[in-house]
mmCIF file of C-alpha atoms in Angstrom:
data_model
loop_
_atom_site.group_PDB
_atom_site.id
_atom_site.type_symbol
_atom_site.label_atom_id
_atom_site.label_comp_id
_atom_site.label_asym_id
_atom_site.label_seq_id
_atom_site.Cartn_x
_atom_site.Cartn_y
_atom_site.Cartn_z
ATOM 1 C CA MET A 17 76.354 50.627 100.576
ATOM 2 C CA ALA A 18 77.298 50.013 104.206
ATOM 3 C CA ASN A 19 74.784 50.996 106.880
ATOM 4 C CA PRO A 20 76.043 54.133 108.734
ATOM 5 C CA GLN A 21 74.477 52.813 111.937
ATOM 6 C CA GLU A 22 76.938 49.924 111.793
ATOM 7 C CA VAL A 23 79.980 51.656 110.284
ATOM 8 C CA ILE A 24 80.130 54.883 112.283
ATOM 9 C CA PRO A 25 80.265 53.446 115.845
ATOM 10 C CA ASN A 26 83.107 51.139 114.804
ATOM 11 C CA PHE A 27 84.874 53.967 112.986
ATOM 12 C CA LEU A 28 84.629 56.331 115.968
ATOM 13 C CA ALA A 29 85.888 53.586 118.279
ATOM 14 C CA ASP A 30 88.933 53.052 116.043
ATOM 15 C CA GLN A 31 89.609 56.769 115.843
ATOM 16 C CA ARG A 32 89.307 57.095 119.632
ATOM 17 C CA ASP A 33 91.906 54.365 120.077
ATOM 18 C CA ASN A 34 94.253 56.152 117.660
ATOM 19 C CA ALA A 35 93.808 59.562 119.291
ATOM 20 C CA SER A 36 95.953 60.953 122.059
ATOM 21 C CA ALA A 37 94.651 60.656 125.601
ATOM 22 C CA ASP A 38 93.727 64.343 125.685
ATOM 23 C CA LEU A 39 91.421 63.959 122.662
ATOM 24 C CA GLN A 40 89.711 60.637 123.360
ATOM 25 C CA HIS A 41 86.801 62.200 125.239
ATOM 26 C CA TYR A 42 85.693 63.950 122.047
ATOM 27 C CA PHE A 43 84.789 60.655 120.356
ATOM 28 C CA ILE A 44 82.448 59.566 123.129
ATOM 29 C CA THR A 45 80.613 62.875 122.748
ATOM 30 C CA PHE A 46 80.613 62.580 118.947
ATOM 31 C CA GLU A 47 78.830 59.241 119.078
ATOM 32 C CA ASP A 48 76.389 60.408 121.732
ATOM 33 C CA TYR A 49 75.333 63.539 119.818
ATOM 34 C CA TRP A 50 75.231 61.650 116.506
ATOM 35 C CA GLU A 51 72.907 58.979 117.896
ATOM 36 C CA ARG A 52 70.646 61.647 119.436
ATOM 37 C CA LYS A 53 70.766 63.740 116.239
ATOM 38 C CA LEU A 54 71.906 66.845 118.131
ATOM 39 C CA TRP A 55 73.495 68.360 115.019
ATOM 40 C CA HIS A 56 74.199 71.832 116.402
ATOM 41 C CA GLN A 57 75.958 70.521 119.501
ATOM 42 C CA LEU A 58 77.829 67.970 117.408
ATOM 43 C CA THR A 59 79.040 70.697 115.067
ATOM 44 C CA ILE A 60 80.394 72.755 117.957
ATOM 45 C CA PHE A 61 82.357 69.787 119.310
ATOM 46 C CA LEU A 62 83.692 68.931 115.843
ATOM 47 C CA VAL A 63 84.936 72.491 115.361
ATOM 48 C CA ASP A 64 86.619 72.384 118.766
ATOM 49 C CA PHE A 65 88.219 69.043 117.919
ATOM 50 C CA PHE A 66 89.466 70.236 114.514
ATOM 51 C CA ASN A 67 90.983 73.293 116.190
ATOM 52 C CA GLU A 68 93.148 71.030 118.342
ATOM 53 C CA ALA A 69 96.622 70.832 116.780
ATOM 54 C CA GLU A 70 96.919 67.121 117.633
ATOM 55 C CA SER A 71 93.765 66.344 115.627
ATOM 56 C CA ALA A 72 95.486 67.030 112.293
ATOM 57 C CA PRO A 73 96.112 63.390 111.192
ATOM 58 C CA GLN A 74 92.494 62.437 111.920
ATOM 59 C CA ARG A 75 90.676 65.354 110.295
ATOM 60 C CA LEU A 76 90.502 63.975 106.759
ATOM 61 C CA PRO A 77 89.201 60.483 107.658
ATOM 62 C CA ILE A 78 86.700 61.939 110.140
ATOM 63 C CA TYR A 79 85.403 64.330 107.506
ATOM 64 C CA ASN A 80 85.129 61.688 104.775
ATOM 65 C CA THR A 81 83.688 58.860 106.870
ATOM 66 C CA PHE A 82 81.763 60.647 109.618
ATOM 67 C CA ILE A 83 80.849 64.234 108.746
ATOM 68 C CA LYS A 84 79.725 63.523 105.180
ATOM 69 C CA ASN A 85 76.899 61.340 106.535
ATOM 70 C CA PHE A 86 75.104 64.328 108.055
ATOM 71 C CA ALA A 87 76.673 67.193 106.071
ATOM 72 C CA ASP A 88 73.308 68.514 104.854
ATOM 73 C CA LYS A 89 71.925 68.672 108.395
ATOM 74 C CA ILE A 90 74.473 71.102 109.856
ATOM 75 C CA ASN A 91 75.247 74.763 109.260
ATOM 76 C CA GLN A 92 76.827 74.880 105.797
ATOM 77 C CA LEU A 93 79.319 77.583 106.743
ATOM 78 C CA LYS A 94 80.524 75.363 109.602
ATOM 79 C CA LEU A 95 80.693 72.450 107.168
ATOM 80 C CA VAL A 96 83.055 74.456 104.974
ATOM 81 C CA GLU A 97 85.095 75.490 108.007
ATOM 82 C CA LEU A 98 85.535 71.817 108.899
ATOM 83 C CA GLY A 99 86.298 70.962 105.286
ATOM 84 C CA LEU A 100 89.006 73.625 105.073
ATOM 85 C CA LYS A 101 90.633 72.229 108.214
ATOM 86 C CA ALA A 102 90.503 68.725 106.748
ATOM 87 C CA ALA A 103 91.943 69.917 103.437
ATOM 88 C CA THR A 104 95.158 70.972 105.152
ATOM 89 C CA GLN A 105 95.957 67.275 105.478
ATOM 90 C CA CYS A 106 95.729 66.508 101.744
ATOM 91 C CA SER A 107 99.020 65.181 100.436
ATOM 92 C CA SER A 108 99.202 67.378 97.306
ATOM 93 C CA ASP A 109 97.724 70.495 95.720
ATOM 94 C CA GLU A 110 95.908 68.291 93.197
ATOM 95 C CA GLU A 111 94.201 66.287 95.949
ATOM 96 C CA ARG A 112 93.405 69.468 97.866
ATOM 97 C CA LEU A 113 91.947 71.152 94.776
ATOM 98 C CA SER A 114 89.718 68.145 94.045
ATOM 99 C CA PHE A 115 88.581 67.980 97.685
ATOM 100 C CA LEU A 116 87.746 71.687 97.893
ATOM 101 C CA THR A 117 86.051 71.786 94.478
ATOM 102 C CA THR A 118 83.745 68.964 95.571
ATOM 103 C CA LEU A 119 83.057 70.801 98.824
ATOM 104 C CA ALA A 120 82.241 74.042 96.985
ATOM 105 C CA ASP A 121 79.865 72.254 94.611
ATOM 106 C CA ARG A 122 78.146 70.594 97.566
ATOM 107 C CA VAL A 123 77.264 73.905 99.259
ATOM 108 C CA ASN A 124 76.443 75.757 96.032
ATOM 109 C CA LYS A 125 72.770 76.227 96.887
ATOM 110 C CA PRO A 126 70.651 79.398 97.082
ATOM 111 C CA SER A 127 70.425 79.087 100.866
ATOM 112 C CA SER A 128 74.172 78.741 101.434
ATOM 113 C CA GLN A 129 75.875 81.121 99.050
ATOM 114 C CA ASP A 130 78.032 82.479 101.868
ATOM 115 C CA ALA A 131 79.420 78.975 102.420
ATOM 116 C CA TYR A 132 79.925 78.607 98.664
ATOM 117 C CA VAL A 133 81.986 81.821 98.557
ATOM 118 C CA TYR A 134 84.037 80.581 101.523
ATOM 119 C CA ALA A 135 84.804 77.296 99.760
ATOM 120 C CA ARG A 136 85.310 78.807 96.294
ATOM 121 C CA THR A 137 87.789 81.303 97.739
ATOM 122 C CA ALA A 138 89.788 78.361 99.102
ATOM 123 C CA VAL A 139 89.705 76.788 95.619
ATOM 124 C CA ALA A 140 91.082 80.033 94.184
ATOM 125 C CA SER A 141 93.852 80.030 96.793
ATOM 126 C CA VAL A 142 94.980 76.528 95.801
ATOM 127 C CA ARG A 143 94.870 77.414 92.114
ATOM 128 C CA LEU A 144 96.956 80.498 92.816
ATOM 129 C CA HIS A 145 99.480 78.342 94.673
ATOM 130 C CA LYS A 146 99.611 76.017 91.665
ATOM 131 C CA GLY A 147 100.345 78.982 89.382
ATOM 132 C CA ASP A 148 96.954 78.990 87.634
ATOM 133 C CA SER A 149 96.267 82.684 88.188
ATOM 134 C CA ASP A 150 93.695 82.951 85.375
ATOM 135 C CA ALA A 151 91.450 80.324 86.958
ATOM 136 C CA ALA A 152 91.988 81.904 90.379
ATOM 137 C CA LYS A 153 90.969 85.295 89.000
ATOM 138 C CA LYS A 154 87.772 83.793 87.567
ATOM 139 C CA ASP A 155 86.902 82.215 90.932
ATOM 140 C CA LEU A 156 87.565 85.460 92.794
ATOM 141 C CA ALA A 157 85.456 87.476 90.342
ATOM 142 C CA GLU A 158 82.557 85.064 90.897
ATOM 143 C CA CYS A 159 82.974 85.358 94.680
ATOM 144 C CA GLU A 160 83.069 89.143 94.555
ATOM 145 C CA ALA A 161 79.872 89.266 92.487
ATOM 146 C CA ILE A 162 78.092 87.104 95.072
ATOM 147 C CA LEU A 163 79.441 89.080 98.027
ATOM 148 C CA ASP A 164 78.117 92.286 96.472
ATOM 149 C CA THR A 165 74.576 90.879 96.734
ATOM 150 C CA PHE A 166 74.798 90.335 100.520
ATOM 151 C CA ASP A 167 73.627 92.875 103.078
ATOM 152 C CA SER A 168 75.828 91.175 105.659
ATOM 153 C CA VAL A 169 78.046 88.121 105.877
ATOM 154 C CA GLU A 170 80.327 86.486 108.430
ATOM 155 C CA THR A 171 83.649 88.296 108.753
ATOM 156 C CA SER A 172 85.458 84.989 108.229
ATOM 157 C CA VAL A 173 84.070 84.848 104.688
ATOM 158 C CA HIS A 174 85.177 88.392 103.901
ATOM 159 C CA ALA A 175 88.564 87.768 105.520
ATOM 160 C CA ALA A 176 89.164 84.684 103.377
ATOM 161 C CA PHE A 177 88.159 86.546 100.215
ATOM 162 C CA TYR A 178 90.312 89.604 100.910
ATOM 163 C CA GLN A 179 93.296 87.461 101.889
ATOM 164 C CA THR A 180 93.192 85.414 98.683
ATOM 165 C CA ASN A 181 92.425 88.489 96.580
ATOM 166 C CA SER A 182 95.425 90.287 98.051
ATOM 167 C CA ASP A 183 97.604 87.245 97.351
ATOM 168 C CA TYR A 184 96.458 87.312 93.720
ATOM 169 C CA HIS A 185 97.246 91.017 93.268
ATOM 170 C CA GLN A 186 100.601 90.608 95.005
ATOM 171 C CA ALA A 187 101.531 87.796 92.619
ATOM 172 C CA LYS A 188 100.590 90.067 89.713
ATOM 173 C CA HIS A 189 102.548 93.024 91.159
ATOM 174 C CA GLU A 190 99.338 95.071 91.238
ATOM 175 C CA PHE A 191 100.489 96.978 94.284
ATOM 176 C CA ALA A 192 97.579 99.375 94.848
ATOM 177 C CA SER A 193 95.004 96.568 94.665
ATOM 178 C CA TYR A 194 97.138 94.394 96.949
ATOM 179 C CA TYR A 195 97.437 97.269 99.439
ATOM 180 C CA LYS A 196 93.660 97.833 99.478
ATOM 181 C CA ASN A 197 92.718 94.161 99.846
ATOM 182 C CA ALA A 198 95.418 93.431 102.434
ATOM 183 C CA LEU A 199 94.152 96.265 104.637
ATOM 184 C CA LEU A 200 90.565 95.049 104.217
ATOM 185 C CA TYR A 201 91.717 91.578 105.267
ATOM 186 C CA LEU A 202 93.313 93.012 108.414
ATOM 187 C CA ALA A 203 90.067 94.874 109.154
ATOM 188 C CA CYS A 204 88.230 91.525 109.211
ATOM 189 C CA ILE A 205 90.495 89.775 111.704
ATOM 190 C CA ASN A 206 92.011 90.280 115.117
ATOM 191 C CA VAL A 207 95.641 91.136 114.369
ATOM 192 C CA SER A 208 96.736 89.611 117.676
ATOM 193 C CA ASP A 209 95.603 86.213 116.327
ATOM 194 C CA LEU A 210 98.473 86.352 113.826
ATOM 195 C CA THR A 211 101.896 85.160 114.926
ATOM 196 C CA ASN A 212 104.609 87.771 115.276
ATOM 197 C CA GLN A 213 106.245 86.468 112.097
ATOM 198 C CA GLU A 214 102.957 86.692 110.183
ATOM 199 C CA GLN A 215 102.453 90.259 111.392
ATOM 200 C CA GLN A 216 105.949 91.257 110.306
ATOM 201 C CA THR A 217 105.529 89.638 106.895
ATOM 202 C CA ARG A 218 102.188 91.348 106.299
ATOM 203 C CA ALA A 219 103.529 94.723 107.506
ATOM 204 C CA TYR A 220 106.628 94.356 105.325
ATOM 205 C CA ASP A 221 104.627 93.503 102.195
ATOM 206 C CA LEU A 222 102.171 96.348 102.811
ATOM 207 C CA SER A 223 105.016 98.822 103.282
ATOM 208 C CA ILE A 224 106.732 97.772 100.064
ATOM 209 C CA ALA A 225 103.450 97.982 98.138
ATOM 210 C CA ALA A 226 102.724 101.460 99.524
ATOM 211 C CA LEU A 227 106.153 102.729 98.518
ATOM 212 C CA VAL A 228 106.402 101.308 94.993
ATOM 213 C CA SER A 229 102.764 101.841 93.936
ATOM 214 C CA GLU A 230 102.236 104.618 91.425
ATOM 215 C CA ASN A 231 98.768 105.288 92.876
ATOM 216 C CA ILE A 232 99.419 105.428 96.623
ATOM 217 C CA TYR A 233 100.668 108.733 98.006
ATOM 218 C CA ASN A 234 98.760 108.742 101.279
ATOM 219 C CA PHE A 235 99.907 106.103 103.775
ATOM 220 C CA GLY A 236 97.538 107.158 106.551
ATOM 221 C CA GLU A 237 95.702 103.852 107.008
ATOM 222 C CA LEU A 238 98.949 101.910 107.227
ATOM 223 C CA LEU A 239 100.756 104.396 109.467
ATOM 224 C CA LEU A 240 97.895 104.252 111.972
ATOM 225 C CA HIS A 241 97.514 100.467 111.832
ATOM 226 C CA PRO A 242 98.940 98.532 114.802
ATOM 227 C CA ILE A 243 100.449 95.907 112.479
ATOM 228 C CA LEU A 244 103.138 98.405 111.463
ATOM 229 C CA ASP A 245 104.460 98.336 115.030
ATOM 230 C CA SER A 246 105.539 94.725 114.465
ATOM 231 C CA LEU A 247 108.455 96.123 112.447
ATOM 232 C CA ARG A 248 109.602 98.446 115.220
ATOM 233 C CA ASP A 249 112.144 96.119 116.851
ATOM 234 C CA SER A 250 112.722 93.858 113.848
ATOM 235 C CA PRO A 251 115.495 93.804 111.204
ATOM 236 C CA HIS A 252 113.039 95.756 109.017
ATOM 237 C CA ALA A 253 112.632 98.696 111.399
ATOM 238 C CA TRP A 254 114.223 100.923 108.738
ATOM 239 C CA LEU A 255 111.234 100.282 106.458
ATOM 240 C CA ARG A 256 108.829 101.665 109.030
ATOM 241 C CA GLN A 257 111.032 104.738 109.415
ATOM 242 C CA LEU A 258 111.149 105.110 105.636
ATOM 243 C CA LEU A 259 107.350 105.183 105.464
ATOM 244 C CA PHE A 260 107.191 107.971 108.020
ATOM 245 C CA ALA A 261 109.900 109.866 106.103
ATOM 246 C CA PHE A 262 107.786 109.655 102.933
ATOM 247 C CA ASN A 263 104.659 110.746 104.774
ATOM 248 C CA ALA A 264 106.446 113.794 106.166
ATOM 249 C CA GLY A 265 108.352 114.575 102.949
ATOM 250 C CA ASP A 266 111.530 114.428 105.008
ATOM 251 C CA LEU A 267 114.369 114.428 102.462
ATOM 252 C CA GLY A 268 117.006 114.344 105.175
ATOM 253 C CA ALA A 269 115.592 111.177 106.712
ATOM 254 C CA TYR A 270 115.241 109.677 103.238
ATOM 255 C CA ASP A 271 118.914 110.288 102.511
ATOM 256 C CA VAL A 272 119.862 108.569 105.777
ATOM 257 C CA LEU A 273 117.644 105.539 105.083
ATOM 258 C CA ALA A 274 118.196 105.302 101.310
ATOM 259 C CA GLY A 275 121.109 102.904 101.751
ATOM 260 C CA ASN A 276 118.620 100.243 102.864
ATOM 261 C CA ILE A 277 116.683 100.359 99.586
ATOM 262 C CA THR A 278 119.013 97.854 97.940
ATOM 263 C CA ARG A 279 117.996 95.259 100.556
ATOM 264 C CA ASP A 280 114.728 94.678 98.694
ATOM 265 C CA ASP A 281 114.616 93.848 94.994
ATOM 266 C CA LEU A 282 111.366 95.738 94.372
ATOM 267 C CA LEU A 283 112.618 98.888 96.094
ATOM 268 C CA LYS A 284 115.895 98.638 94.209
ATOM 269 C CA GLU A 285 114.030 98.268 90.924
ATOM 270 C CA HIS A 286 111.915 101.369 91.692
ATOM 271 C CA GLN A 287 114.737 103.485 93.117
ATOM 272 C CA THR A 288 114.347 106.328 90.579
ATOM 273 C CA PHE A 289 110.585 106.367 91.089
ATOM 274 C CA LEU A 290 111.027 106.450 94.864
ATOM 275 C CA TYR A 291 113.116 109.613 94.633
ATOM 276 C CA GLN A 292 110.404 111.248 92.519
ATOM 277 C CA LYS A 293 107.821 110.140 95.079
ATOM 278 C CA ILE A 294 109.710 111.585 98.051
ATOM 279 C CA SER A 295 110.193 114.802 96.043
ATOM 280 C CA LEU A 296 106.428 115.020 95.513
ATOM 281 C CA SER A 297 105.903 114.420 99.211
ATOM 282 C CA ALA A 298 108.412 117.148 100.057
ATOM 283 C CA LEU A 299 106.558 119.530 97.725
ATOM 284 C CA THR A 300 103.137 118.847 99.244
ATOM 285 C CA GLU A 301 104.575 119.107 102.750
ATOM 286 C CA ALA A 302 106.233 122.451 101.969
ATOM 287 C CA ILE A 303 102.917 123.826 100.705
ATOM 288 C CA PHE A 304 100.956 122.319 103.596
ATOM 289 C CA ARG A 305 103.179 124.114 106.114
ATOM 290 C CA ARG A 306 102.251 127.457 104.589
ATOM 291 C CA PRO A 307 99.047 129.285 105.562
ATOM 292 C CA PRO A 308 96.288 129.197 102.893
ATOM 293 C CA HIS A 309 96.845 132.849 101.927
ATOM 294 C CA ASP A 310 100.559 132.262 101.277
ATOM 295 C CA ARG A 311 100.674 129.318 98.894
ATOM 296 C CA SER A 312 102.121 131.013 95.854
ATOM 297 C CA MET A 313 105.644 129.630 95.572
ATOM 298 C CA THR A 314 108.398 130.583 93.202
ATOM 299 C CA PHE A 315 110.254 127.854 91.356
ATOM 300 C CA SER A 316 113.408 128.755 93.259
ATOM 301 C CA THR A 317 111.622 128.255 96.602
ATOM 302 C CA ILE A 318 110.311 124.908 95.411
ATOM 303 C CA ARG A 319 113.820 123.925 94.393
ATOM 304 C CA GLU A 320 115.105 124.724 97.879
ATOM 305 C CA GLU A 321 112.345 122.619 99.469
ATOM 306 C CA THR A 322 112.524 119.615 97.143
ATOM 307 C CA LYS A 323 116.186 119.612 96.003
ATOM 308 C CA VAL A 324 115.135 118.854 92.402
ATOM 309 C CA GLU A 325 116.997 120.239 89.401
ATOM 310 C CA PRO A 326 115.699 123.565 87.944
ATOM 311 C CA ASN A 327 114.618 121.902 84.711
ATOM 312 C CA ASP A 328 112.525 119.357 86.647
ATOM 313 C CA ILE A 329 110.562 121.761 88.857
ATOM 314 C CA GLU A 330 107.718 122.438 86.430
ATOM 315 C CA HIS A 331 107.396 118.732 85.663
ATOM 316 C CA LEU A 332 107.244 117.973 89.401
ATOM 317 C CA ILE A 333 104.423 120.482 89.926
ATOM 318 C CA MET A 334 102.505 119.187 86.913
ATOM 319 C CA LYS A 335 102.906 115.621 88.217
ATOM 320 C CA ALA A 336 101.494 116.638 91.606
ATOM 321 C CA LEU A 337 98.556 118.372 89.891
ATOM 322 C CA SER A 338 97.816 115.407 87.639
ATOM 323 C CA LEU A 339 97.865 112.981 90.602
ATOM 324 C CA GLY A 340 95.405 115.135 92.540
ATOM 325 C CA LEU A 341 97.925 115.886 95.282
ATOM 326 C CA LEU A 342 97.566 119.601 94.620
ATOM 327 C CA ARG A 343 95.151 121.989 92.919
ATOM 328 C CA GLY A 344 96.228 125.264 91.414
ATOM 329 C CA THR A 345 97.877 126.890 88.419
ATOM 330 C CA ILE A 346 101.382 127.469 87.086
ATOM 331 C CA ASP A 347 102.590 130.855 85.836
ATOM 332 C CA GLN A 348 105.368 129.762 83.488
ATOM 333 C CA VAL A 349 106.462 133.318 82.676
ATOM 334 C CA ALA A 350 106.812 134.438 86.289
ATOM 335 C CA GLN A 351 107.856 130.927 87.328
ATOM 336 C CA ILE A 352 105.344 130.800 90.159
ATOM 337 C CA ALA A 353 103.020 128.004 91.274
ATOM 338 C CA ASN A 354 99.726 129.238 92.725
ATOM 339 C CA ILE A 355 98.325 126.455 94.921
ATOM 340 C CA ASN A 356 94.866 126.612 96.488
ATOM 341 C CA TRP A 357 94.441 123.042 97.829
ATOM 342 C CA VAL A 358 96.606 120.228 99.221
ATOM 343 C CA GLN A 359 95.484 116.622 99.641
ATOM 344 C CA PRO A 360 94.837 115.895 103.352
ATOM 345 C CA LYS A 361 97.047 113.287 105.009
ATOM 346 C CA VAL A 362 97.891 111.780 108.377
ATOM 347 C CA LEU A 363 100.037 114.077 110.532
ATOM 348 C CA ASP A 364 102.876 113.066 112.809
ATOM 349 C CA MET A 365 103.559 114.936 116.071
ATOM 350 C CA LYS A 366 105.912 117.426 114.408
ATOM 351 C CA GLN A 367 103.308 118.270 111.768
ATOM 352 C CA ILE A 368 100.619 118.621 114.445
ATOM 353 C CA GLU A 369 102.875 121.041 116.332
ATOM 354 C CA ASN A 370 103.304 123.108 113.157
ATOM 355 C CA MET A 371 99.534 123.224 112.756
ATOM 356 C CA ARG A 372 99.151 124.317 116.380
ATOM 357 C CA LEU A 373 101.546 127.194 115.759
ATOM 358 C CA ARG A 374 99.606 128.193 112.650
ATOM 359 C CA LEU A 375 96.360 128.225 114.618
ATOM 360 C CA GLN A 376 98.013 130.425 117.238
ATOM 361 C CA GLU A 377 99.150 132.814 114.491
ATOM 362 C CA TRP A 378 95.632 132.860 113.039
ATOM 363 C CA ASP A 379 94.130 133.558 116.471
ATOM 364 C CA SER A 380 96.592 136.399 116.989
ATOM 365 C CA SER A 381 95.843 137.943 113.592
ATOM 366 C CA VAL A 382 92.072 137.761 114.262
ATOM 367 C CA ASN A 383 92.564 139.540 117.585
ATOM 368 C CA GLN A 384 94.693 142.210 115.910
ATOM 369 C CA LEU A 385 92.033 142.719 113.247
ATOM 370 C CA GLY A 386 89.356 143.037 115.919
ATOM 371 C CA THR A 387 91.416 145.608 117.816
ATOM 372 C CA TRP A 388 92.035 147.604 114.634
ATOM 373 C CA MET A 389 88.352 147.558 113.638
ATOM 374 C CA GLU A 390 87.323 148.667 117.104
ATOM 375 C CA GLY A 391 89.821 151.567 117.002
ATOM 376 C CA ALA A 392 89.076 152.618 113.407
ATOM 377 C CA GLY A 393 85.310 152.302 113.673
ATOM 378 C CA LYS A 394 85.021 154.115 117.020
ATOM 379 C CA ASP A 395 81.344 154.653 117.736
ATOM 380 C CA VAL A 396 80.211 152.821 114.592
ATOM 381 C CA TRP A 397 81.244 149.433 115.972
ATOM 382 C CA ALA A 398 79.483 148.084 119.000
ATOM 383 C CA ALA A 399 81.441 146.008 121.454
#
């Protein structure tokens, strides 16, 4: 085996000659820190070098010939970070999978389980790209079990896990799980670090998942997330408006925007379900607007609010009850729904104004009651 003391200086000299003028200074520092065994400082410079776009063609040879010689002496999470950057230069998914699997096995030690999760998540991502979702699922399950044992871990590790996990659930059309993991991924990163196109793609996919999922009826987290604003001035601005229409139970806005549904295959496929979902939203909104003491609604009133057919009203109420959107009872004989609770949700400005008016009405009624009690009680009531 060749002596690193002889090979590495020559290798770094060759790489310096092949690098652009702006990057050549890195190699002088690499050799200096390597000879002085300043591993922490060397790691920092390597990360900076790998983050340079022009370093791409040199990452893989530098990793294989240089970094591997002192891989056990540096922070293992940084080693994986460098390895992931190098893996982008592999010529095929097969080569990349082999490279990353070897990297994951290398850091699979009790003291570096965070690095192992980081690398194994990347393995799962490649397998998912190759269409091997079963193997990817197994990798992700192993990563999740390890993450659950940590009190804390670098956000980059969590971000990588949630991103790959969301990709898996999206590929499987498991919309609620995709929605949850995609939002967790966004919570682990700075959204401004994403390109505008990446923000729009993520916002678009989240919006579609929220609409077509049979388990998501509260879009609050997405509506308040800044990533949704990336759709505002894009060709998909209608999708953002559609989300707000669903949140407000606005049937009029839905009718205006419904023509856009055929633009997306998933929305088109779930068109019947979407109408049921907006009807449920209209029902909960109609009940929410009413004061708590006036939430007994006749079927005819519900029909006016939701525009559903008379024969479908009872089924709509039962659906809302079963989903936990409402709590109450149905009087089938009198055809009245007695509702005592509505699921909380994010309010837009119009809904907040309605609540303000209700609070004013409540304040007025309390004052009237106080005035009446004072007059009726006379000397019994003390001011």
